[in-house]
């Protein structure tokens, strides 16, 4: 039996992995404060993937774009990749090669991938799927607090609060064990849909505020306005611990609750009630999720929630706070160690001379040799195979053919590239579109660290060896680096050695891991970063001061923007995307777990029964949801939980069912987050047979 | 991707002069700088005598004490290519494309924007109006923070105050003064408060809700004289004792500059969908403008006009248009939820223009709740809502969207979504999940009980139920309790 952490979301529930009596492997919950002996359905069935018949067990390669992917040996595959990369670099320069990483990679992989891109490839074009996840909240938190640690407190603190506001988060569906920490507080749930989390709030005497998609910033500003009107501002805190309230108020002054009501659809009385619940509570938290962040105005919207929390005096105070519920398993660590276009390890900036100098010295190169910042995830993918864009793409642990916005366009960009290489353990949709597929180890087959949504560094342990022809991502990176002429010691394949280097590279940075020693991890110490070398971890980093040089938090005062696309006569409905209980991200893993696939075998669209009626459609009909960018053919699910005029689609399904065929790649100006949550669409009856009706 | 409009590429920045630094003029400047942060497209000069733009919508909040006077300021126009002149615009020389200032200077323009606003009307009642047309001794209007200070000087908490005018501003002012501790009397000449925006029943209920909050409402009474410091004499011979009176009977567009320059003016400066006046190089927005689609006197439409014109003059959205306002009157008062939209009529069954609309009415006077919905072609054509917060939001949204309303009209008014009640799973279905997180049905739990799982821990081991969010622990516990009490074995079926 091996004790490790779940392969999926950012809670990183602890679990035992052990042989199953009937053969294969099984998981069960282990003792850990985050999951408190619980697991969701995905965790309970996670071991299924270890013996999946779909597992890629040998490198695959196709002779030409039209040829099939066929098994080959590692040397042939790696030689081909390295040869092509070198040739493309020779012809077009180093930026001809792009790298796409993942918030699912361990800290060590994220770190080494960034180093590989900057040193072995010398490309500035590296970014990762976390850009599609919590980049807006990360940008807003960095600006407000001087550091972005998703939750700057342990999740166990939440249970002691009187009120918790969840803006665009649906943990009852997406991270169920978190709900155990939210059972005692009154919940204020902000979500256009009456989700399972909103139901839980109402059952517990809390509130459900249902703004129209894309209007959250107006709601947050309206709440700030109401807080002042009701005398609930913490003026002493504003005075002592913050800067810029005047500008934030100048924005909020224009959003009196009745005006916010008209913009959002949330009754002014509920806005005031929510603020009273939040502002008069002895302990209160404001938490954001993807619903409020995945917009072309996501940074400003996340900032509006932070402004509200600051005005009420919540952040950096024991028993209260602001936080972002990070989504991906290592979404937190993945954004700290240099696979992001503008970052170097330790949450250092690639455009800061001192940060560059520090990392360059750890890497033994000159700072001038490090490339500068590159384009963001969507821009990188969208430029593939275009004039001046990258010719080759290396993908690690991601499935952008399903998870990128305007996915149809991204699939055509992948087809236009000269070379696509995917390292994965299942034949994801992106892998199947690649020229070379490199089979890699998965979660319980290798060691490494991840950083969960609390900023706590955890050790994932190997329970079993990978299949014989499978290598780890670190080994793949090392082998490619060697073929590109890099010295072997520069790209170690032992995760502990990589961690040693990561510690040095992050030392003194915002996310300082220099004290994260293997011994301390082994002893089960609760290592919340920053953990300076030999120093204590930091479970609650902002209690005394925020991370700006003057110790004060900053109000953002961003104007409340509007979605890039509004419904009109041709596309009269608003599509919004999200996640459901049984699946994770692009579904490449969970769609291969029998129990999960059986429970949710196909994509669907939720609409209000009145909307279904207006289109003459009923439950179970196959419909085509059509946007300016593409369409998705899905099963109709009328439910009163979905507001009129809104269409909700889960994004876990591929190809013709992909919700991201519809989504709008309009990008946030700061975080470069695409607008996943608002697309103008219409409904049509789907053509063709409707086989498989329940 | 939608096609990109041909970018506006100015050879030199367009010179735009704005007269008026109030709510709408300042908002216009803010929108211009948002769309053209570098000042490459538009060079802006804002001419205003105002000390700084003020958000007058918030003035009742200042009166009640919720806000301080300095907290109702708006962002000052600023940024590259922006100048603010604290000067008085004396005339517009259209042929010379110049604004002449009172101090003798002249400002050349490529485009001129009039945002001169409106002035409160003080009726010609004895004692009420000063010779200059402003309020006389003991009287005040409510247009800026100075007016709030004046009112505070005229009356201390506890002193009775009269408010002349039962429109939205008068009622919000009255409510704020009551919160501040003044006995307040509202005098409205029409036969009910908000005569144009409420029907009879709605007006009566709103008056009653105000009375419950310490505001006396006298409607159908004209005032004949103001005796400073003593009270307001009414046409029925009575006197409303008052230390001060706040006049809120309406505003008149400030259109003198336009009129003298020969620009077409009716009640306000006439503008089209491009917000251009009869001179295409001169625009007017906000309270001084009169658009055929209405909107004057309301800040929402004024701000929309500011955004539309900023888009046009910066060339960012050269085809943006203002097509008029949908009439929505929403009282800003915590605890009194009142909204009126579109046509109102006089009350249930009353005659309205043309064919009678479909009508839905809910009336609960004792509960302080009333709603009347008028529908034409299945869309909201008008509504009055008092005391129903959910309905106020929902009806406004339906009116703004101009979309067919749900078949369940009553649900819309009561905020209860009756249509969705049928959509849930039947409770008698043994296959319905008890534990959603792990997809554990009641049948499965029952089977585990039969196989010996007799407590929560055992049930979790056997079925995984309760191990996700934990929310079903109560339900599973109840099942276990019942089975262990009722019968040695649960009934199958």
mmCIF file of C-alpha atoms in Angstrom, chain B residues 126-306:
data_model
loop_
_atom_site.group_PDB
_atom_site.id
_atom_site.type_symbol
_atom_site.label_atom_id
_atom_site.label_comp_id
_atom_site.label_asym_id
_atom_site.label_seq_id
_atom_site.Cartn_x
_atom_site.Cartn_y
_atom_site.Cartn_z
ATOM 1 C CA UNK B 126 -44.898 83.163 -2.709
ATOM 2 C CA UNK B 127 -41.773 82.985 -0.556
ATOM 3 C CA UNK B 128 -40.413 79.959 -2.347
ATOM 4 C CA UNK B 129 -38.550 81.408 -5.295
ATOM 5 C CA UNK B 130 -35.743 83.912 -5.043
ATOM 6 C CA UNK B 131 -35.548 86.687 -7.611
ATOM 7 C CA UNK B 132 -32.823 84.809 -9.518
ATOM 8 C CA UNK B 133 -35.136 81.810 -9.966
ATOM 9 C CA UNK B 134 -33.347 79.772 -7.297
ATOM 10 C CA UNK B 135 -34.738 78.734 -3.920
ATOM 11 C CA UNK B 136 -35.617 81.502 -1.477
ATOM 12 C CA UNK B 137 -34.835 81.707 2.231
ATOM 13 C CA UNK B 138 -35.445 78.436 4.068
ATOM 14 C CA UNK B 139 -35.862 76.576 0.800
ATOM 15 C CA UNK B 140 -33.427 74.329 -1.052
ATOM 16 C CA UNK B 141 -33.090 72.187 -4.126
ATOM 17 C CA UNK B 142 -31.002 69.005 -4.351
ATOM 18 C CA UNK B 143 -28.510 69.138 -7.176
ATOM 19 C CA UNK B 144 -25.082 69.063 -5.556
ATOM 20 C CA UNK B 145 -23.243 68.505 -2.272
ATOM 21 C CA UNK B 146 -23.612 72.206 -1.454
ATOM 22 C CA UNK B 147 -27.364 71.753 -1.436
ATOM 23 C CA UNK B 148 -26.963 68.965 1.134
ATOM 24 C CA UNK B 149 -24.903 71.301 3.301
ATOM 25 C CA UNK B 150 -27.529 74.014 2.892
ATOM 26 C CA UNK B 151 -30.308 71.676 3.990
ATOM 27 C CA UNK B 152 -28.263 70.576 6.998
ATOM 28 C CA UNK B 153 -27.811 74.227 7.940
ATOM 29 C CA UNK B 154 -31.499 74.995 7.546
ATOM 30 C CA UNK B 155 -32.780 72.131 9.691
ATOM 31 C CA UNK B 156 -31.299 70.091 12.520
ATOM 32 C CA UNK B 157 -32.351 66.502 13.167
ATOM 33 C CA UNK B 158 -35.726 66.653 14.882
ATOM 34 C CA UNK B 159 -36.827 69.743 12.938
ATOM 35 C CA UNK B 160 -39.777 69.123 10.622
ATOM 36 C CA UNK B 161 -38.997 69.375 6.912
ATOM 37 C CA UNK B 162 -41.324 69.547 3.933
ATOM 38 C CA UNK B 163 -40.553 68.125 0.535
ATOM 39 C CA UNK B 164 -42.342 69.600 -2.416
ATOM 40 C CA UNK B 165 -42.815 67.034 -5.149
ATOM 41 C CA UNK B 166 -43.718 63.340 -4.945
ATOM 42 C CA UNK B 167 -41.521 62.086 -7.791
ATOM 43 C CA UNK B 168 -38.585 59.715 -7.330
ATOM 44 C CA UNK B 169 -36.171 62.442 -6.188
ATOM 45 C CA UNK B 170 -38.709 63.907 -3.762
ATOM 46 C CA UNK B 171 -39.492 60.521 -2.259
ATOM 47 C CA UNK B 172 -35.834 59.462 -1.968
ATOM 48 C CA UNK B 173 -35.086 62.814 -0.363
ATOM 49 C CA UNK B 174 -37.987 62.435 2.064
ATOM 50 C CA UNK B 175 -36.930 58.948 3.023
ATOM 51 C CA UNK B 176 -33.339 60.090 3.566
ATOM 52 C CA UNK B 177 -34.438 63.001 5.757
ATOM 53 C CA UNK B 178 -36.590 60.640 7.809
ATOM 54 C CA UNK B 179 -33.579 58.375 8.316
ATOM 55 C CA UNK B 180 -31.665 61.443 9.466
ATOM 56 C CA UNK B 181 -34.320 62.031 12.135
ATOM 57 C CA UNK B 182 -36.559 64.666 10.613
ATOM 58 C CA UNK B 183 -40.350 64.480 10.669
ATOM 59 C CA UNK B 184 -40.995 64.761 6.925
ATOM 60 C CA UNK B 185 -44.057 65.686 4.901
ATOM 61 C CA UNK B 186 -44.200 65.189 1.144
ATOM 62 C CA UNK B 187 -46.597 67.459 -0.724
ATOM 63 C CA UNK B 188 -47.611 66.355 -4.197
ATOM 64 C CA UNK B 189 -50.028 68.394 -6.304
ATOM 65 C CA UNK B 190 -51.282 65.426 -8.322
ATOM 66 C CA UNK B 191 -53.805 63.061 -6.840
ATOM 67 C CA UNK B 192 -51.089 60.519 -5.992
ATOM 68 C CA UNK B 193 -47.326 60.340 -5.642
ATOM 69 C CA UNK B 194 -45.390 59.443 -8.786
ATOM 70 C CA UNK B 195 -48.533 60.132 -10.798
ATOM 71 C CA UNK B 196 -46.957 59.174 -14.124
ATOM 72 C CA UNK B 197 -45.179 56.089 -12.895
ATOM 73 C CA UNK B 198 -47.628 54.436 -10.503
ATOM 74 C CA UNK B 199 -51.200 53.295 -10.791
ATOM 75 C CA UNK B 200 -53.722 54.028 -8.078
ATOM 76 C CA UNK B 201 -53.149 50.909 -5.995
ATOM 77 C CA UNK B 202 -49.392 51.116 -6.327
ATOM 78 C CA UNK B 203 -49.374 54.782 -5.345
ATOM 79 C CA UNK B 204 -51.540 54.107 -2.328
ATOM 80 C CA UNK B 205 -49.347 51.257 -1.141
ATOM 81 C CA UNK B 206 -46.113 53.182 -1.662
ATOM 82 C CA UNK B 207 -47.532 56.087 0.337
ATOM 83 C CA UNK B 208 -48.430 53.686 3.106
ATOM 84 C CA UNK B 209 -44.966 52.113 3.134
ATOM 85 C CA UNK B 210 -43.459 55.578 3.378
ATOM 86 C CA UNK B 211 -45.821 56.529 6.198
ATOM 87 C CA UNK B 212 -44.700 53.405 8.087
ATOM 88 C CA UNK B 213 -41.162 54.763 7.791
ATOM 89 C CA UNK B 214 -41.987 58.190 9.142
ATOM 90 C CA UNK B 215 -42.810 60.074 5.939
ATOM 91 C CA UNK B 216 -46.215 61.759 5.818
ATOM 92 C CA UNK B 217 -47.621 61.911 2.308
ATOM 93 C CA UNK B 218 -50.113 64.589 1.222
ATOM 94 C CA UNK B 219 -51.218 64.283 -2.365
ATOM 95 C CA UNK B 220 -53.731 66.335 -4.313
ATOM 96 C CA UNK B 221 -52.542 69.438 -2.464
ATOM 97 C CA UNK B 222 -51.019 72.492 -4.044
ATOM 98 C CA UNK B 223 -48.950 74.848 -1.981
ATOM 99 C CA UNK B 224 -49.839 78.498 -1.960
ATOM 100 C CA UNK B 225 -47.007 80.001 0.068
ATOM 101 C CA UNK B 226 -43.777 79.195 1.853
ATOM 102 C CA UNK B 227 -43.317 80.963 5.161
ATOM 103 C CA UNK B 228 -39.606 80.623 5.839
ATOM 104 C CA UNK B 229 -38.861 78.678 8.992
ATOM 105 C CA UNK B 230 -42.578 78.165 9.714
ATOM 106 C CA UNK B 231 -44.205 76.045 7.118
ATOM 107 C CA UNK B 232 -45.850 75.441 3.815
ATOM 108 C CA UNK B 233 -49.371 76.805 3.296
ATOM 109 C CA UNK B 234 -51.623 74.550 1.259
ATOM 110 C CA UNK B 235 -54.651 75.246 -0.925
ATOM 111 C CA UNK B 236 -57.022 73.682 1.627
ATOM 112 C CA UNK B 237 -56.042 76.336 4.161
ATOM 113 C CA UNK B 238 -53.849 74.092 6.268
ATOM 114 C CA UNK B 239 -50.190 74.626 7.013
ATOM 115 C CA UNK B 240 -47.531 71.949 7.007
ATOM 116 C CA UNK B 241 -45.129 72.967 9.741
ATOM 117 C CA UNK B 242 -41.575 72.877 8.420
ATOM 118 C CA UNK B 243 -38.280 74.498 9.289
ATOM 119 C CA UNK B 244 -37.100 73.946 5.725
ATOM 120 C CA UNK B 245 -38.543 72.901 2.404
ATOM 121 C CA UNK B 246 -36.778 70.899 -0.302
ATOM 122 C CA UNK B 247 -38.127 71.578 -3.771
ATOM 123 C CA UNK B 248 -38.111 68.557 -6.087
ATOM 124 C CA UNK B 249 -40.751 69.216 -8.693
ATOM 125 C CA UNK B 250 -38.616 68.664 -11.767
ATOM 126 C CA UNK B 251 -35.870 70.140 -13.898
ATOM 127 C CA UNK B 252 -35.570 72.236 -17.010
ATOM 128 C CA UNK B 253 -32.884 71.583 -19.612
ATOM 129 C CA UNK B 254 -30.110 74.181 -19.691
ATOM 130 C CA UNK B 255 -30.215 74.929 -23.400
ATOM 131 C CA UNK B 256 -29.518 78.665 -23.513
ATOM 132 C CA UNK B 257 -26.138 78.376 -25.254
ATOM 133 C CA UNK B 258 -27.603 76.196 -27.986
ATOM 134 C CA UNK B 259 -30.650 78.378 -28.386
ATOM 135 C CA UNK B 260 -28.586 81.549 -28.727
ATOM 136 C CA UNK B 261 -26.363 79.842 -31.269
ATOM 137 C CA UNK B 262 -29.372 79.047 -33.404
ATOM 138 C CA UNK B 263 -29.418 75.316 -32.726
ATOM 139 C CA UNK B 264 -32.859 73.669 -32.705
ATOM 140 C CA UNK B 265 -34.245 73.476 -29.182
ATOM 141 C CA UNK B 266 -37.633 72.362 -27.890
ATOM 142 C CA UNK B 267 -37.721 71.344 -24.203
ATOM 143 C CA UNK B 268 -34.035 70.520 -24.603
ATOM 144 C CA UNK B 269 -31.502 70.528 -27.412
ATOM 145 C CA UNK B 270 -32.918 68.265 -30.108
ATOM 146 C CA UNK B 271 -30.650 65.358 -31.034
ATOM 147 C CA UNK B 272 -30.827 62.337 -33.336
ATOM 148 C CA UNK B 273 -29.523 58.777 -32.915
ATOM 149 C CA UNK B 274 -25.978 60.040 -33.531
ATOM 150 C CA UNK B 275 -26.562 62.533 -30.692
ATOM 151 C CA UNK B 276 -25.982 65.323 -33.206
ATOM 152 C CA UNK B 277 -27.965 68.526 -32.968
ATOM 153 C CA UNK B 278 -29.282 70.485 -35.934
ATOM 154 C CA UNK B 279 -25.603 71.374 -36.449
ATOM 155 C CA UNK B 280 -23.812 68.082 -37.249
ATOM 156 C CA UNK B 281 -20.609 69.323 -35.585
ATOM 157 C CA UNK B 282 -22.414 70.012 -32.319
ATOM 158 C CA UNK B 283 -23.636 67.216 -30.074
ATOM 159 C CA UNK B 284 -25.710 67.219 -26.920
ATOM 160 C CA UNK B 285 -25.926 64.535 -24.224
ATOM 161 C CA UNK B 286 -27.506 64.151 -20.830
ATOM 162 C CA UNK B 287 -30.217 66.297 -19.307
ATOM 163 C CA UNK B 288 -29.786 69.170 -21.755
ATOM 164 C CA UNK B 289 -30.561 66.905 -24.721
ATOM 165 C CA UNK B 290 -33.929 65.868 -26.047
ATOM 166 C CA UNK B 291 -34.064 62.646 -28.073
ATOM 167 C CA UNK B 292 -37.314 61.421 -29.601
ATOM 168 C CA UNK B 293 -36.855 58.158 -27.663
ATOM 169 C CA UNK B 294 -36.713 59.950 -24.322
ATOM 170 C CA UNK B 295 -34.316 59.454 -21.492
ATOM 171 C CA UNK B 296 -33.827 63.046 -20.363
ATOM 172 C CA UNK B 297 -33.619 63.482 -16.601
ATOM 173 C CA UNK B 298 -32.371 59.935 -15.997
ATOM 174 C CA UNK B 299 -28.731 59.180 -15.427
ATOM 175 C CA UNK B 300 -28.720 55.733 -17.048
ATOM 176 C CA UNK B 301 -29.638 57.051 -20.498
ATOM 177 C CA UNK B 302 -27.264 59.987 -20.013
ATOM 178 C CA UNK B 303 -24.373 57.615 -19.386
ATOM 179 C CA UNK B 304 -25.389 55.478 -22.319
ATOM 180 C CA UNK B 305 -25.341 58.608 -24.504
ATOM 181 C CA UNK B 306 -21.869 59.434 -23.173
#
